Short mmCIF file of C-alpha atoms and ligand atoms in Angstrom, two decimals:
data_model
loop_
_atom_site.label_atom_id
_atom_site.label_comp_id
_atom_site.label_asym_id
_atom_site.label_seq_id
_atom_site.Cartn_x
_atom_site.Cartn_y
_atom_site.Cartn_z
CA UNK A 18 61.13 56.15 -38.29
CA UNK A 19 62.21 52.62 -38.97
CA UNK A 20 59.76 51.22 -36.45
CA UNK A 21 56.85 52.61 -38.50
CA UNK A 22 57.84 50.69 -41.61
CA UNK A 23 55.62 47.78 -42.45
CA UNK A 24 57.31 44.47 -41.80
CA UNK A 25 57.66 43.78 -45.48
CA UNK A 26 60.43 46.39 -45.79
CA UNK A 27 62.57 44.73 -43.19
CA UNK A 28 65.42 42.71 -44.62
CA UNK A 29 65.17 39.16 -43.36
CA UNK A 30 67.51 38.64 -40.44
CA UNK A 31 69.69 35.64 -40.94
CA UNK A 32 70.67 34.42 -37.57
CA UNK A 33 71.13 31.47 -35.34
CA UNK A 34 68.11 29.61 -34.09
CA UNK A 35 67.25 30.26 -30.45
CA UNK A 36 68.06 27.47 -28.02
CA UNK A 37 65.32 24.85 -27.76
CA UNK A 38 64.70 21.77 -25.65
CA UNK A 39 65.43 19.55 -28.66
CA UNK A 40 68.98 20.96 -28.85
CA UNK A 41 69.76 19.48 -25.44
CA UNK A 42 70.63 15.99 -24.32
CA UNK A 43 69.41 14.61 -20.98
CA UNK A 44 72.17 16.33 -18.97
CA UNK A 45 71.59 19.59 -20.84
CA UNK A 46 67.88 19.47 -20.02
CA UNK A 47 68.58 19.05 -16.33
CA UNK A 48 71.02 21.97 -16.43
CA UNK A 49 68.46 24.13 -18.23
CA UNK A 50 65.63 23.52 -15.75
CA UNK A 51 68.03 24.06 -12.86
CA UNK A 52 69.00 27.41 -14.42
CA UNK A 53 65.32 28.30 -14.34
CA UNK A 54 65.18 27.48 -10.66
CA UNK A 55 62.99 24.42 -11.21
CA UNK A 56 63.33 20.96 -9.69
CA UNK A 57 65.19 18.36 -11.75
CA UNK A 58 62.16 16.17 -12.42
CA UNK A 59 60.75 18.89 -14.65
CA UNK A 60 63.45 18.05 -17.21
CA UNK A 61 62.01 14.59 -17.66
CA UNK A 62 58.48 15.95 -17.74
CA UNK A 63 59.33 18.40 -20.52
CA UNK A 64 61.08 15.70 -22.52
CA UNK A 65 58.00 13.46 -22.22
CA UNK A 66 55.77 16.28 -23.36
CA UNK A 67 57.92 16.96 -26.39
CA UNK A 68 59.06 13.50 -27.50
CA UNK A 69 56.19 11.30 -26.33
CA UNK A 70 53.17 13.62 -26.57
CA UNK A 71 54.68 15.65 -29.40
CA UNK A 72 53.78 18.95 -27.76
CA UNK A 73 55.98 21.98 -28.45
CA UNK A 74 53.78 24.63 -26.86
CA UNK A 75 53.90 24.86 -23.05
CA UNK A 76 50.25 26.00 -23.08
CA UNK A 77 49.38 22.38 -23.92
CA UNK A 78 51.57 21.00 -21.13
CA UNK A 79 48.88 20.86 -18.51
CA UNK A 80 50.98 18.87 -16.06
CA UNK A 81 53.14 21.98 -15.55
CA UNK A 82 52.14 24.62 -13.02
CA UNK A 83 50.58 27.52 -14.92
CA UNK A 84 52.99 29.92 -13.21
CA UNK A 85 56.08 28.45 -14.83
CA UNK A 86 54.73 27.75 -18.32
CA UNK A 87 55.69 31.20 -19.52
CA UNK A 88 59.28 31.09 -18.35
CA UNK A 89 59.69 27.53 -19.65
CA UNK A 90 58.21 28.60 -22.97
CA UNK A 91 60.63 31.47 -23.33
CA UNK A 92 63.67 29.52 -22.22
CA UNK A 93 63.10 26.17 -23.90
CA UNK A 94 60.24 26.28 -26.39
CA UNK A 95 60.72 29.35 -28.60
CA UNK A 96 58.64 28.98 -31.77
CA UNK A 97 61.22 27.57 -34.15
CA UNK A 98 59.13 27.52 -37.30
CA UNK A 99 55.65 28.26 -38.51
CA UNK A 100 53.97 26.73 -41.54
CA UNK A 101 53.67 29.15 -44.50
CA UNK A 102 51.59 26.63 -46.37
CA UNK A 103 50.82 22.96 -46.89
CA UNK A 104 50.36 21.59 -50.37
CA UNK A 105 48.98 18.12 -51.01
CA UNK A 106 48.94 15.87 -54.03
CA UNK A 107 48.90 12.20 -55.04
CA UNK A 108 45.31 11.98 -53.70
CA UNK A 109 46.36 13.43 -50.39
CA UNK A 110 49.08 10.87 -49.70
CA UNK A 111 51.86 13.43 -50.22
CA UNK A 112 52.02 16.68 -48.29
CA UNK A 113 54.68 19.28 -48.65
CA UNK A 114 55.10 21.96 -46.01
CA UNK A 115 56.89 25.24 -46.47
CA UNK A 116 58.14 26.53 -43.11
CA UNK A 117 59.32 29.97 -42.14
CA UNK A 118 61.98 29.96 -39.43
CA UNK A 119 62.20 32.60 -36.72
CA UNK A 120 64.65 34.66 -38.80
CA UNK A 121 62.59 34.54 -41.99
CA UNK A 122 64.58 31.68 -43.54
CA UNK A 123 62.45 29.26 -45.57
CA UNK A 124 62.64 25.51 -45.58
CA UNK A 125 60.65 22.55 -46.77
CA UNK A 126 59.73 19.10 -45.61
CA UNK A 127 57.64 16.50 -47.42
CA UNK A 128 55.51 13.73 -45.92
CA UNK A 129 54.85 10.70 -48.13
CA UNK A 130 52.45 7.90 -47.22
CA UNK A 131 52.95 4.48 -48.72
CA UNK A 132 51.02 1.30 -48.03
CA UNK A 133 53.70 -0.09 -45.70
CA UNK A 134 55.39 3.05 -44.33
CA UNK A 135 55.25 6.82 -44.03
CA UNK A 136 58.38 8.75 -44.87
CA UNK A 137 59.32 12.32 -44.03
CA UNK A 138 61.88 14.05 -46.21
CA UNK A 139 63.65 16.59 -43.97
CA UNK A 140 65.94 19.54 -44.59
CA UNK A 141 69.31 19.79 -42.85
CA UNK A 142 70.29 23.27 -44.03
CA UNK A 143 68.40 26.31 -45.26
CA UNK A 144 69.67 26.39 -48.83
CA UNK A 145 72.75 24.41 -49.82
CA UNK A 146 76.33 25.22 -50.72
CA UNK A 147 76.99 22.22 -52.97
CA UNK A 148 75.84 23.96 -56.19
CA UNK A 149 74.67 20.90 -58.15
CA UNK A 150 73.33 22.51 -61.35
CA UNK A 151 70.18 20.36 -61.69
CA UNK A 152 68.99 20.99 -58.12
CA UNK A 153 66.75 23.95 -57.24
CA UNK A 154 68.27 24.34 -53.76
CA UNK A 155 71.77 24.34 -55.22
CA UNK A 156 70.97 27.43 -57.30
CA UNK A 157 70.22 29.64 -54.31
CA UNK A 158 73.35 28.93 -52.27
CA UNK A 159 73.51 28.33 -48.54
CA UNK A 160 71.49 30.53 -46.17
CA UNK A 161 72.58 28.83 -42.99
CA UNK A 162 72.86 25.57 -41.11
CA UNK A 163 69.76 24.41 -39.28
CA UNK A 164 70.05 23.83 -35.56
CA UNK A 165 69.51 20.36 -34.14
CA UNK A 166 66.11 21.43 -32.86
CA UNK A 167 65.08 22.84 -36.25
CA UNK A 168 65.75 19.42 -37.75
CA UNK A 169 64.12 17.44 -34.94
CA UNK A 170 61.07 19.68 -34.89
CA UNK A 171 60.32 18.96 -38.55
CA UNK A 172 60.03 15.31 -37.47
CA UNK A 173 58.01 16.05 -34.35
CA UNK A 174 55.54 18.14 -36.35
CA UNK A 175 55.14 15.40 -38.95
CA UNK A 176 54.76 12.66 -36.34
CA UNK A 177 52.02 14.75 -34.74
CA UNK A 178 50.29 15.41 -38.04
CA UNK A 179 50.28 11.66 -38.69
CA UNK A 180 48.98 10.83 -35.22
CA UNK A 181 46.21 13.38 -35.53
CA UNK A 182 45.11 12.26 -38.98
CA UNK A 183 46.00 15.52 -40.72
CA UNK A 184 47.33 13.61 -43.71
CA UNK A 185 44.72 10.92 -44.32
CA UNK A 186 43.85 8.33 -41.70
CA UNK A 187 45.78 8.56 -38.42
CA UNK A 188 49.01 6.61 -38.63
CA UNK A 189 52.63 6.51 -37.54
CA UNK A 190 55.62 8.25 -39.04
CA UNK A 191 58.07 5.41 -39.67
CA UNK A 192 60.89 6.62 -41.93
CA UNK A 193 63.10 9.68 -42.27
CA UNK A 194 65.19 10.64 -45.29
CA UNK A 195 67.65 13.54 -45.20
CA UNK A 196 66.84 14.40 -48.79
CA UNK A 197 65.29 17.81 -48.36
CA UNK A 198 67.25 21.02 -48.61
CA UNK A 199 70.90 20.99 -47.71
CA UNK A 200 73.90 18.71 -47.45
CA UNK A 201 73.49 16.85 -44.15
CA UNK A 202 77.17 15.98 -43.78
CA UNK A 203 78.12 19.65 -44.17
CA UNK A 204 76.13 20.32 -40.98
CA UNK A 205 77.61 17.26 -39.36
CA UNK A 206 77.35 17.69 -35.62
CA UNK A 207 73.81 19.04 -35.63
CA UNK A 208 72.61 16.35 -38.01
CA UNK A 209 74.15 13.55 -35.91
CA UNK A 210 72.63 15.01 -32.74
CA UNK A 211 69.30 15.25 -34.55
CA UNK A 212 69.55 11.62 -35.67
CA UNK A 213 70.11 10.61 -32.06
CA UNK A 214 67.09 12.60 -30.87
CA UNK A 215 64.95 11.24 -33.68
CA UNK A 216 65.91 7.63 -32.97
CA UNK A 217 66.27 7.35 -29.20
CA UNK A 218 63.17 5.99 -27.50
CA UNK A 219 60.99 8.46 -25.54
CA UNK A 220 61.58 10.36 -23.31
CA UNK A 221 64.98 11.02 -24.88
CA UNK A 222 63.85 10.95 -28.47
CA UNK A 223 61.09 10.29 -30.97
CA UNK A 224 61.69 6.54 -31.16
CA UNK A 225 62.04 6.06 -34.90
CA UNK A 226 64.24 3.07 -35.77
CA UNK A 227 67.80 3.92 -36.85
CA UNK A 228 67.44 1.50 -39.72
CA UNK A 229 64.56 3.59 -41.02
CA UNK A 230 66.66 6.76 -41.25
CA UNK A 231 68.55 7.56 -44.46
CA UNK A 232 71.31 10.17 -44.63
CA UNK A 233 71.92 11.28 -48.21
CA UNK A 234 75.18 12.96 -49.22
CA UNK A 235 76.94 14.38 -52.25
CA UNK A 236 79.98 12.40 -51.07
CA UNK A 237 81.91 14.32 -48.43
CA UNK A 238 84.46 11.56 -47.96
CA UNK A 239 85.94 12.39 -44.53
CA UNK A 240 82.44 12.87 -43.13
CA UNK A 241 81.31 9.49 -44.49
CA UNK A 242 84.21 7.83 -42.65
CA UNK A 243 83.32 9.73 -39.52
CA UNK A 244 79.66 8.70 -39.84
CA UNK A 245 80.73 5.06 -40.06
CA UNK A 246 82.32 5.44 -36.63
CA UNK A 247 79.24 6.84 -34.88
CA UNK A 248 77.82 3.45 -34.00
CA UNK A 249 74.57 4.27 -35.78
CA UNK A 250 72.84 1.88 -38.16
CA UNK A 251 71.34 4.51 -40.42
CA UNK A 252 71.24 3.95 -44.17
CA UNK A 253 73.74 5.92 -46.24
CA UNK A 254 72.68 7.21 -49.66
CA UNK A 255 75.32 8.63 -51.98
CA UNK A 256 74.30 10.99 -54.78
CA UNK A 257 76.59 9.70 -57.51
CA UNK A 258 74.66 10.68 -60.67
CA UNK A 259 77.40 9.43 -62.97
CA UNK A 260 80.27 6.93 -62.67
CA UNK A 261 82.94 9.08 -64.42
CA UNK A 262 84.84 12.01 -62.93
CA UNK A 263 84.69 14.12 -66.06
CA UNK A 264 80.92 14.56 -65.95
CA UNK A 265 80.62 14.31 -62.16
CA UNK A 266 82.94 17.29 -61.78
CA UNK A 267 80.13 19.39 -63.30
CA UNK A 268 77.01 17.57 -61.97
CA UNK A 269 78.28 17.37 -58.39
CA UNK A 270 81.00 20.03 -58.14
CA UNK A 271 82.41 18.66 -54.86
CA UNK A 272 83.70 15.79 -57.02
CA UNK A 273 86.63 18.04 -57.85
CA UNK A 274 87.71 17.55 -54.25
CA UNK A 275 86.70 13.91 -53.70
CA UNK A 276 86.49 11.93 -56.94
CA UNK A 277 84.29 8.91 -57.67
CA UNK A 278 86.89 6.33 -56.60
CA UNK A 279 87.30 7.90 -53.15
CA UNK A 280 83.55 8.27 -52.71
CA UNK A 281 83.02 4.59 -53.51
CA UNK A 282 85.84 3.57 -51.16
CA UNK A 283 84.20 5.54 -48.37
CA UNK A 284 80.83 3.98 -49.20
CA UNK A 285 82.44 0.56 -48.98
CA UNK A 286 83.96 1.38 -45.60
CA UNK A 287 80.53 2.48 -44.41
CA UNK A 288 78.91 -0.75 -45.61
CA UNK A 289 81.64 -2.87 -44.02
CA UNK A 290 81.42 -1.14 -40.67
CA UNK A 291 77.64 -0.98 -40.42
CA UNK A 292 76.67 -4.07 -42.39
CA UNK A 293 74.18 -1.95 -44.29
CA UNK A 294 73.76 -1.75 -48.05
CA UNK A 295 74.51 1.68 -49.45
CA UNK A 296 72.03 3.36 -51.78
CA UNK A 297 73.39 5.09 -54.85
CA UNK A 298 71.21 7.96 -56.04
CA UNK A 299 71.25 8.61 -59.76
CA UNK A 300 69.10 11.41 -61.22
CA UNK A 301 68.63 10.31 -64.80
CA UNK A 302 69.02 13.32 -67.13
CA UNK A 303 68.21 13.08 -70.80
CA UNK A 304 71.32 12.98 -73.02
CA UNK A 305 73.53 13.96 -70.10
CA UNK A 306 74.12 10.86 -67.97
CA UNK A 307 71.70 8.30 -69.46
CA UNK A 308 73.91 6.66 -72.13
CA UNK A 309 74.14 2.85 -72.23
CA UNK A 310 77.92 2.97 -71.75
CA UNK A 311 77.44 4.94 -68.53
CA UNK A 312 75.00 2.33 -67.25
CA UNK A 313 77.61 -0.38 -67.97
CA UNK A 314 80.38 1.61 -66.31
CA UNK A 315 78.18 2.36 -63.30
CA UNK A 316 77.35 -1.32 -62.85
CA UNK A 317 80.99 -2.36 -63.20
CA UNK A 318 82.37 0.23 -60.80
CA UNK A 319 79.72 -0.46 -58.16
CA UNK A 320 80.16 -4.20 -58.44
CA UNK A 321 83.93 -3.84 -58.03
CA UNK A 322 83.73 -1.38 -55.12
CA UNK A 323 80.73 -2.69 -53.19
CA UNK A 324 79.81 -6.16 -54.45
CA UNK A 325 76.36 -7.02 -53.10
CA UNK A 326 76.35 -4.15 -50.61
CA UNK A 327 74.79 -1.63 -52.97
CA UNK A 328 71.49 -0.68 -54.56
CA UNK A 329 70.93 1.92 -57.26
CA UNK A 330 67.97 4.28 -57.02
CA UNK A 331 67.28 5.95 -60.33
CA UNK A 332 65.45 9.25 -59.94
CA UNK A 333 63.83 10.60 -63.10
CA UNK A 334 65.03 14.20 -63.21
CA UNK A 335 62.43 16.60 -61.87
CA UNK A 336 63.24 19.61 -64.05
CA UNK A 337 63.78 22.85 -62.15
CA UNK A 338 62.17 26.00 -63.55
CA UNK A 339 64.21 27.50 -66.38
CA UNK A 340 66.45 24.44 -66.67
CA UNK A 341 67.35 23.14 -70.11
CA UNK A 342 67.52 19.60 -68.73
CA UNK A 343 64.79 17.01 -68.71
CA UNK A 344 64.10 13.45 -67.57
CA UNK A 345 65.11 10.63 -69.89
CA UNK A 346 62.47 8.94 -72.05
CA UNK A 347 61.05 5.77 -70.47
CA UNK A 348 62.69 3.35 -72.98
CA UNK A 349 66.09 4.91 -72.25
CA UNK A 350 65.40 4.58 -68.53
CA UNK A 351 64.39 0.91 -68.90
CA UNK A 352 67.54 0.14 -70.88
CA UNK A 353 69.64 1.88 -68.21
CA UNK A 354 68.09 -0.25 -65.46
CA UNK A 355 68.55 -3.42 -67.52
CA UNK A 356 72.24 -2.73 -68.08
CA UNK A 357 73.00 -1.97 -64.44
CA UNK A 358 71.18 -5.14 -63.42
CA UNK A 359 73.16 -7.07 -66.01
CA UNK A 360 76.34 -6.21 -64.12
CA UNK A 361 74.87 -7.88 -61.05
CA UNK A 362 73.85 -4.66 -59.29
CA UNK A 363 70.23 -4.13 -58.25
CA UNK A 364 68.65 -1.00 -59.65
CA UNK A 365 65.12 0.35 -59.34
CA UNK A 366 63.38 3.54 -60.41
CA UNK A 367 62.31 5.77 -57.53
CA UNK A 368 58.62 6.36 -57.45
CA UNK A 369 58.23 10.05 -58.20
CA UNK A 370 56.00 11.63 -55.63
CA UNK A 371 54.91 15.20 -55.59
CA UNK A 372 55.85 16.23 -59.11
CA UNK A 373 52.96 18.63 -59.43
CA UNK A 374 53.72 20.32 -56.13
CA UNK A 375 57.25 21.22 -57.14
CA UNK A 376 58.60 18.60 -54.79
CA UNK A 377 62.04 18.40 -56.33
CA UNK A 378 64.55 19.53 -53.79
CA UNK A 379 64.06 23.18 -52.92
CA UNK A 380 61.54 24.11 -55.59
CA UNK A 381 58.83 25.37 -53.29
CA UNK A 382 61.19 27.61 -51.35
CA UNK A 383 62.64 28.90 -54.62
CA UNK A 384 59.16 29.85 -55.85
CA UNK A 385 58.37 31.63 -52.61
CA UNK A 386 61.53 33.72 -52.83
N1 SAH B 264 72.59 17.07 -50.42
C1 SAH B 264 72.16 15.71 -50.27
C2 SAH B 264 70.71 15.54 -49.91
C3 SAH B 264 69.65 16.41 -50.55
S1 SAH B 264 69.11 16.11 -52.19
C4 SAH B 264 72.48 14.94 -51.53
O1 SAH B 264 72.84 15.54 -52.53
O2 SAH B 264 72.41 13.71 -51.50
C5 SAH B 264 68.38 14.52 -52.25
C6 SAH B 264 68.52 13.86 -53.62
O3 SAH B 264 67.71 14.55 -54.61
C7 SAH B 264 69.95 13.93 -54.15
O4 SAH B 264 70.28 12.67 -54.72
C8 SAH B 264 69.85 14.98 -55.23
O5 SAH B 264 70.88 14.87 -56.17
C9 SAH B 264 68.48 14.74 -55.79
N2 SAH B 264 67.93 15.83 -56.58
C10 SAH B 264 68.10 17.15 -56.41
N3 SAH B 264 67.46 17.86 -57.35
C11 SAH B 264 66.85 16.96 -58.16
C12 SAH B 264 66.04 17.07 -59.32
N4 SAH B 264 65.74 18.25 -59.84
N5 SAH B 264 65.59 15.93 -59.88
C13 SAH B 264 65.92 14.73 -59.35
N6 SAH B 264 66.68 14.55 -58.27
C14 SAH B 264 67.16 15.66 -57.67
#
């Protein structure tokens, strides 16, 4: 009988996440507590518990009558994800968490402490459909979109871990980057809702400044334009990786749909509307995209398209298992930076955290599979 089989024989169910408080806006919360037959003020109480006290388990919500904690738990606080493991490195200042979602889907988030800030790298999808050949997540394809609550809860859990001193001295989570698994702009509505929940002040959200949130994209042009119209002041990062269409068609396959020129135009529109500098991500890959002429071309194109409203982040390639590609040698990297700067475009090398814990996008989940 199937019910006698050990769990391990069950194929993972890939499904939608159950509804959670963090999926709902203020009106939705009121409707949900009313549905449960509870007075309206409970909605505000639950939001305070979740966003201000960072509690996700009704057992800890001692200001609720014991009799309703169960029904509230079932209706609004299903367990969205449980940690499979935490891995730390960089003397404990980096911690990567592998989460298992309710349907068995795996995802990762990474907490990085710096002297002046603490950044959480969050996932927006389980897997990714963009198929960039150097990225571990890209190799596995897309499992599914994350729900708003599955994104927000990664942040809540990290904010709580920081508050409680689970990752070094107690501190405050200050920055969010959508640079974990997935293409955030391919899960547009849920990501935007999550950004609102993450940035609104308690009790409606976690109170992280919009300016401290970075949304990173492969360059989905219509979605970049749409993002510019949201009235948010989040930072936009564009994963360019090369200034020419010929190579970008293979490194970032979606370039076949929206070429470099259109991506840079959209980036410009974003910068003009929001007044924020756009970050250009460039994973430097030995003998693939690290030639001096590419550095010159990158500098020229960015200068022409964005003027001073751009900054280049070079990311030394973090090789994925089995890949034939590698990071560029340091002298090549330095020359690349020098040439981009020479065109009048600022360029810095991203500090590489978490190399020894397989922190490149999606590596931990790939190993677990
Ligand atoms: N899909 C989004 C966000 C997730 S990836 C995007 O592509 O922007 C975050 C950044 O990490 C992207 O710039 C991505 O290209 C880069 N990246 C992925 N795999 C990498 C690797 N193995 N080494 C270095 N950078 C990598």
